[in-house]
Tab-separated table of C-alpha atoms in Angstrom:
chain	number	residue	atom	x	y	z
A	1	MET	CA	-0.334	-17.559	-69.239
A	2	PRO	CA	-2.290	-14.251	-69.430
A	3	ALA	CA	-2.656	-12.360	-66.150
A	4	THR	CA	-6.433	-12.385	-66.611
A	5	THR	CA	-6.638	-16.198	-66.609
A	6	PRO	CA	-8.307	-17.659	-63.492
A	7	LEU	CA	-5.786	-19.005	-61.013
A	8	PRO	CA	-5.080	-22.719	-61.690
A	9	THR	CA	-5.534	-25.214	-58.872
A	10	SER	CA	-3.293	-28.114	-57.902
A	11	LEU	CA	-3.960	-31.811	-58.341
A	12	SER	CA	-3.970	-33.758	-55.085
A	13	ARG	CA	-1.598	-36.652	-54.466
A	14	ASP	CA	-4.553	-39.045	-54.780
A	15	GLU	CA	-5.502	-37.543	-58.157
A	16	LEU	CA	-1.932	-37.864	-59.402
A	17	GLU	CA	-1.723	-41.435	-58.142
A	18	ALA	CA	-4.923	-42.285	-60.044
A	19	MET	CA	-3.425	-40.780	-63.215
A	20	ILE	CA	-0.237	-42.785	-62.702
A	21	ARG	CA	-2.165	-46.029	-62.125
A	22	ALA	CA	-4.190	-45.458	-65.303
A	23	GLU	CA	-0.981	-45.332	-67.367
A	24	PHE	CA	1.243	-47.684	-65.345
A	25	PRO	CA	-0.766	-50.407	-63.552
A	26	ASP	CA	2.400	-52.119	-62.303
A	27	ARG	CA	2.854	-51.383	-58.577
A	28	ASP	CA	6.619	-50.894	-58.907
A	29	HIS	CA	6.083	-48.194	-61.550
A	30	VAL	CA	3.472	-46.490	-59.398
A	31	ASP	CA	5.740	-46.451	-56.347
A	32	ALA	CA	8.714	-45.232	-58.392
A	33	LEU	CA	6.743	-42.318	-59.846
A	34	LEU	CA	5.164	-41.372	-56.535
A	35	ALA	CA	8.671	-41.223	-55.057
A	36	LEU	CA	9.606	-38.601	-57.683
A	37	LEU	CA	6.841	-36.176	-56.688
A	38	LYS	CA	8.417	-33.000	-55.364
A	39	PRO	CA	6.618	-30.014	-53.763
A	40	SER	CA	6.755	-26.884	-55.893
A	41	LEU	CA	5.345	-23.373	-55.654
A	42	PHE	CA	3.998	-22.135	-58.976
A	43	LEU	CA	3.994	-18.366	-59.557
A	44	TRP	CA	1.158	-16.944	-61.651
A	45	PRO	CA	1.481	-13.455	-63.161
A	46	ARG	CA	-1.226	-11.064	-62.025
A	47	ALA	CA	-1.992	-7.500	-63.095
A	48	LEU	CA	-0.805	-4.975	-60.517
A	49	ALA	CA	-3.190	-2.469	-58.994
A	50	PRO	CA	-2.000	1.034	-57.952
A	51	SER	CA	-2.729	0.085	-54.335
A	52	ASP	CA	-0.484	-3.007	-54.399
A	53	SER	CA	2.465	-2.831	-52.018
A	54	ARG	CA	5.881	-2.254	-53.545
A	55	LEU	CA	7.081	-4.971	-51.157
A	56	ALA	CA	4.828	-7.670	-52.635
A	57	SER	CA	6.142	-10.538	-54.764
A	58	ARG	CA	6.564	-9.504	-58.388
A	59	LEU	CA	8.484	-9.999	-61.611
A	60	GLY	CA	10.145	-7.111	-63.399
A	61	GLY	CA	10.057	-3.433	-62.518
A	62	TYR	CA	12.593	-1.975	-60.096
A	63	PRO	CA	14.154	-3.705	-57.084
A	64	MET	CA	13.443	-2.705	-53.522
A	65	ALA	CA	16.738	-2.689	-51.621
A	66	PRO	CA	18.355	-1.406	-48.407
A	67	ALA	CA	20.170	1.914	-48.192
A	68	GLY	CA	23.783	1.608	-49.316
A	69	TRP	CA	23.162	-1.517	-51.389
A	70	GLU	CA	25.046	-1.639	-54.700
A	71	TRP	CA	23.440	-2.949	-57.899
A	72	PRO	CA	25.285	-6.155	-58.952
A	73	CYS	CA	27.411	-5.923	-62.080
A	74	LEU	CA	29.425	-8.233	-64.308
A	75	GLY	CA	32.510	-6.174	-64.943
A	76	ASP	CA	31.072	-2.802	-65.915
A	77	GLU	CA	27.699	-4.201	-67.034
A	78	PRO	CA	24.770	-4.052	-64.587
A	79	MET	CA	22.749	-7.248	-64.205
A	80	LEU	CA	19.060	-7.473	-65.062
A	81	PHE	CA	16.599	-7.357	-62.197
A	82	ILE	CA	14.346	-10.412	-62.641
A	83	GLY	CA	12.010	-10.126	-59.683
A	84	GLN	CA	11.471	-10.374	-55.937
A	85	ILE	CA	9.705	-12.804	-53.617
A	86	ASN	CA	8.157	-11.672	-50.355
A	87	CYS	CA	8.804	-14.840	-48.356
A	88	ALA	CA	6.028	-14.107	-45.843
A	89	GLU	CA	3.434	-14.477	-48.618
A	90	CYS	CA	4.177	-18.193	-48.973
A	91	ALA	CA	5.536	-19.028	-45.506
A	92	GLY	CA	2.484	-21.111	-44.572
A	93	LEU	CA	2.780	-23.415	-47.589
A	94	GLN	CA	4.552	-26.766	-47.208
A	95	ALA	CA	6.315	-26.422	-50.568
A	96	ALA	CA	7.970	-23.221	-49.340
A	97	SER	CA	9.446	-24.820	-46.201
A	98	PRO	CA	13.060	-24.746	-47.522
A	99	LEU	CA	12.823	-20.960	-48.016
A	100	PRO	CA	13.182	-18.240	-45.374
A	101	ARG	CA	9.864	-17.635	-43.622
A	102	SER	CA	10.227	-13.868	-43.842
A	103	GLY	CA	12.131	-11.181	-45.663
A	104	TRP	CA	12.629	-10.796	-49.387
A	105	LEU	CA	14.559	-12.651	-52.088
A	106	ALA	CA	15.710	-10.490	-55.018
A	107	PHE	CA	16.964	-12.108	-58.251
A	108	PHE	CA	19.397	-10.672	-60.812
A	109	ALA	CA	20.857	-12.267	-63.951
A	110	ASP	CA	23.503	-11.858	-66.636
A	111	PRO	CA	21.673	-9.868	-69.345
A	112	ASP	CA	23.412	-11.691	-72.210
A	113	ILE	CA	22.439	-15.135	-70.933
A	114	ALA	CA	18.916	-14.083	-69.922
A	115	THR	CA	18.141	-12.572	-73.324
A	116	GLY	CA	19.674	-15.383	-75.368
A	117	CYS	CA	22.718	-13.473	-76.609
A	118	ASP	CA	25.127	-15.855	-74.911
A	119	GLY	CA	25.157	-19.219	-73.158
A	120	GLY	CA	26.858	-20.470	-70.051
A	121	PHE	CA	26.444	-21.615	-66.485
A	122	GLY	CA	28.125	-20.394	-63.333
A	123	GLN	CA	28.102	-17.278	-61.201
A	124	GLU	CA	26.243	-15.202	-63.805
A	125	GLY	CA	23.375	-14.491	-61.413
A	126	ALA	CA	22.968	-12.867	-58.021
A	127	VAL	CA	20.354	-13.473	-55.319
A	128	PHE	CA	19.961	-11.370	-52.186
A	129	HIS	CA	17.962	-12.127	-49.039
A	130	TRP	CA	16.951	-9.108	-46.984
A	131	PRO	CA	15.593	-10.062	-43.529
A	132	LEU	CA	12.309	-8.837	-42.103
A	133	GLY	CA	12.777	-5.423	-40.550
A	134	THR	CA	15.138	-4.230	-43.271
A	135	GLU	CA	13.993	-0.851	-44.600
A	136	LEU	CA	13.704	-1.148	-48.367
A	137	ALA	CA	13.279	1.514	-51.035
A	138	LYS	CA	13.018	1.541	-54.828
A	139	VAL	CA	16.439	1.558	-56.514
A	140	GLU	CA	17.171	2.942	-59.971
A	141	PRO	CA	19.756	1.104	-62.104
A	142	PRO	CA	23.272	2.579	-62.132
A	143	GLU	CA	23.084	3.284	-65.876
A	144	PRO	CA	20.159	4.770	-67.869
A	145	ASP	CA	20.224	2.123	-70.616
A	146	VAL	CA	19.703	-0.879	-68.297
A	147	GLU	CA	16.595	-2.754	-69.470
A	148	ILE	CA	13.662	-2.751	-67.045
A	149	MET	CA	11.345	-5.730	-67.459
A	150	PRO	CA	7.542	-5.311	-67.584
A	151	GLU	CA	6.215	-5.500	-64.048
A	152	CYS	CA	3.599	-7.955	-62.827
A	153	GLY	CA	2.316	-9.229	-59.524
A	154	LEU	CA	2.432	-12.888	-58.501
A	155	ALA	CA	-0.042	-15.333	-56.993
A	156	PHE	CA	0.952	-18.737	-55.599
A	157	THR	CA	-0.272	-22.297	-56.141
A	158	GLU	CA	1.323	-25.178	-54.230
A	159	ALA	CA	1.594	-28.382	-56.287
A	160	LEU	CA	3.391	-31.706	-56.600
A	161	ASP	CA	5.828	-31.596	-59.498
A	162	LEU	CA	7.313	-34.382	-61.657
A	163	PRO	CA	10.561	-34.375	-63.674
A	164	ASP	CA	10.655	-33.340	-67.302
A	165	THR	CA	9.760	-36.060	-69.847
A	166	PHE	CA	13.367	-36.212	-71.071
A	167	SER	CA	14.841	-36.373	-67.583
A	168	GLU	CA	17.503	-38.998	-66.994
A	169	ARG	CA	15.401	-40.146	-64.037
A	170	VAL	CA	12.505	-41.242	-66.226
A	171	LYS	CA	13.402	-41.553	-69.906
A	172	GLU	CA	14.903	-45.057	-69.700
A	173	ARG	CA	12.479	-46.371	-67.083
A	174	PHE	CA	9.023	-45.426	-68.347
A	175	ASP	CA	7.187	-45.320	-71.649
A	176	ARG	CA	7.641	-41.717	-72.806
A	177	GLU	CA	4.152	-41.149	-74.196
A	178	LYS	CA	2.464	-42.559	-71.117
A	179	TYR	CA	4.702	-40.565	-68.799
A	180	TYR	CA	4.083	-37.378	-70.791
A	181	ARG	CA	0.336	-37.713	-70.301
A	182	ILE	CA	0.987	-37.483	-66.562
A	183	ALA	CA	3.878	-34.997	-66.408
A	184	GLU	CA	2.453	-32.505	-68.927
A	185	HIS	CA	0.020	-31.304	-66.262
A	186	GLY	CA	2.823	-30.206	-63.959
A	187	GLY	CA	0.645	-31.232	-61.016
A	188	ILE	CA	-1.730	-28.415	-61.975
A	189	ARG	CA	-5.344	-28.417	-63.133
A	190	ALA	CA	-5.548	-25.927	-66.010
A	191	PRO	CA	-8.401	-23.388	-65.818
A	192	GLU	CA	-11.560	-24.230	-67.729
A	193	GLY	CA	-11.217	-23.329	-71.389
A	194	HIS	CA	-7.416	-23.241	-71.208
A	195	ARG	CA	-5.687	-25.756	-73.478
A	196	GLY	CA	-2.929	-26.734	-71.133
A	197	LEU	CA	0.317	-25.682	-69.509
A	198	ASP	CA	3.817	-25.651	-70.982
A	199	THR	CA	5.873	-26.784	-67.982
A	200	THR	CA	9.100	-25.448	-69.560
A	201	ARG	CA	7.682	-21.894	-69.546
A	202	LEU	CA	6.063	-21.846	-66.120
A	203	ASN	CA	7.275	-19.681	-63.249
A	204	LYS	CA	7.965	-21.561	-60.035
A	205	LEU	CA	9.957	-21.808	-56.851
A	206	LEU	CA	11.531	-25.188	-56.051
A	207	GLY	CA	10.302	-28.457	-57.554
A	208	TRP	CA	11.829	-29.924	-60.725
A	209	LEU	CA	13.726	-27.903	-63.300
A	210	HIS	CA	12.070	-28.196	-66.738
A	211	PRO	CA	14.572	-27.306	-69.486
A	212	VAL	CA	13.354	-25.828	-72.773
A	213	GLN	CA	15.859	-27.810	-74.846
A	214	GLY	CA	15.761	-31.072	-72.924
A	215	ARG	CA	19.221	-30.865	-71.307
A	216	LEU	CA	21.132	-28.515	-69.056
A	217	ASP	CA	24.441	-30.380	-68.962
A	218	LEU	CA	25.640	-31.038	-65.406
A	219	TYR	CA	22.787	-29.061	-63.874
A	220	GLN	CA	20.075	-30.611	-66.037
A	221	GLU	CA	18.150	-31.921	-63.051
A	222	PRO	CA	19.097	-30.665	-59.626
A	223	GLY	CA	18.496	-33.628	-57.369
A	224	GLU	CA	20.471	-35.040	-54.477
A	225	HIS	CA	22.666	-31.987	-53.980
A	226	TRP	CA	21.341	-29.324	-56.349
A	227	HIS	CA	17.861	-27.833	-56.156
A	228	LEU	CA	15.914	-25.589	-58.446
A	229	LEU	CA	15.380	-22.309	-56.599
A	230	LEU	CA	13.543	-20.280	-59.262
A	231	GLN	CA	12.388	-20.889	-62.832
A	232	VAL	CA	11.039	-17.926	-64.813
A	233	GLY	CA	9.443	-18.258	-68.244
A	234	ASP	CA	7.319	-16.003	-70.421
A	235	TYR	CA	4.831	-13.864	-68.542
A	236	ASP	CA	1.972	-11.449	-69.108
A	237	ASN	CA	0.855	-8.577	-66.853
A	238	GLY	CA	-2.505	-7.950	-68.478
A	239	SER	CA	-1.236	-5.331	-70.925
A	240	GLN	CA	2.269	-6.525	-71.889
A	241	GLN	CA	3.868	-9.865	-72.653
A	242	HIS	CA	7.508	-10.522	-71.911
A	243	PHE	CA	9.702	-13.150	-73.579
A	244	TRP	CA	13.310	-13.951	-72.777
A	245	GLY	CA	15.037	-13.402	-76.111
A	246	PRO	CA	13.383	-15.564	-78.784
A	247	GLY	CA	11.451	-17.372	-76.044
A	248	GLY	CA	12.866	-19.373	-73.174
A	249	SER	CA	13.222	-19.777	-69.430
A	250	LEU	CA	15.650	-18.692	-66.728
A	251	TYR	CA	16.907	-21.046	-64.026
A	252	PHE	CA	18.478	-20.286	-60.642
A	253	VAL	CA	19.801	-23.381	-58.827
A	254	ILE	CA	21.354	-23.849	-55.410
A	255	GLU	CA	23.128	-26.641	-53.569
A	256	GLU	CA	21.158	-28.322	-50.790
A	257	LYS	CA	23.612	-27.307	-48.066
A	258	ASP	CA	23.564	-23.679	-49.211
A	259	LEU	CA	19.762	-23.592	-49.331
A	260	ALA	CA	19.623	-24.959	-45.777
A	261	ALA	CA	22.162	-22.355	-44.624
A	262	GLY	CA	20.503	-19.468	-46.473
A	263	ARG	CA	23.634	-18.911	-48.576
A	264	PHE	CA	21.825	-17.369	-51.526
A	265	ASP	CA	25.063	-15.683	-52.586
A	266	ARG	CA	26.092	-19.117	-53.914
A	267	VAL	CA	23.165	-19.510	-56.312
A	268	GLN	CA	24.088	-20.307	-59.913
A	269	PHE	CA	22.175	-19.221	-62.995
A	270	THR	CA	21.576	-20.178	-66.601
A	271	ALA	CA	18.907	-19.900	-69.293
A	272	GLN	CA	17.652	-21.853	-72.312
A	273	HIS	CA	15.966	-20.471	-75.418
A	274	THR	CA	14.118	-21.906	-78.399
């Protein structure tokens, strides 16, 4: 979505329930779908102004890190810096309640997986949480040829999210076309004049993971024990567009117990591309 697009708004639970009832009049279907609604925090790319704080939430650019911090590497290869979240910016939103209420989360990923040169799932990502009060400064990558992503600011919209149309939780239980007419909105009301939203390419914290290719093997749909932490798709900063390889999305997931304990060092990462 272009950075100049007006900020989308969320659909209320009542609005989503009305949409569900219109497609699935049966009360059992309605209750089952309402039970799948999961709070999510959508991240909308915004153009950065020169006055914007370097400590604000953003994708791309250079990380802000404490003195003495070492850039994460896979062997001798530095990871890609994906972005940072200033937790205080979303601390008052219900969807953000599983996250720290302050400090910063910084995300890094295996460059081969992120850019579509390789596939895999495991410890190919790194996430750091720096508490409030930590003095942070801009950090240059350890090697001059490390790719720096186009930088953009982020705005937040809290919404109720539903699983992907091909999710194991829905594909055998509900008519696919009817379910798609509900889930395609992602719990979001698209801005006037905008055709719609591709939920597989949206940027969001928490909620349901929406895979580009329909499956992510064991981690296809973090649920009882696994949770989506961050999904990052294509983005636009007002002057540049960024695509992950041929086009795709990045996914950071975390186990429920580790999210509750703030063990972001145990986050796992993968990506899917078209």
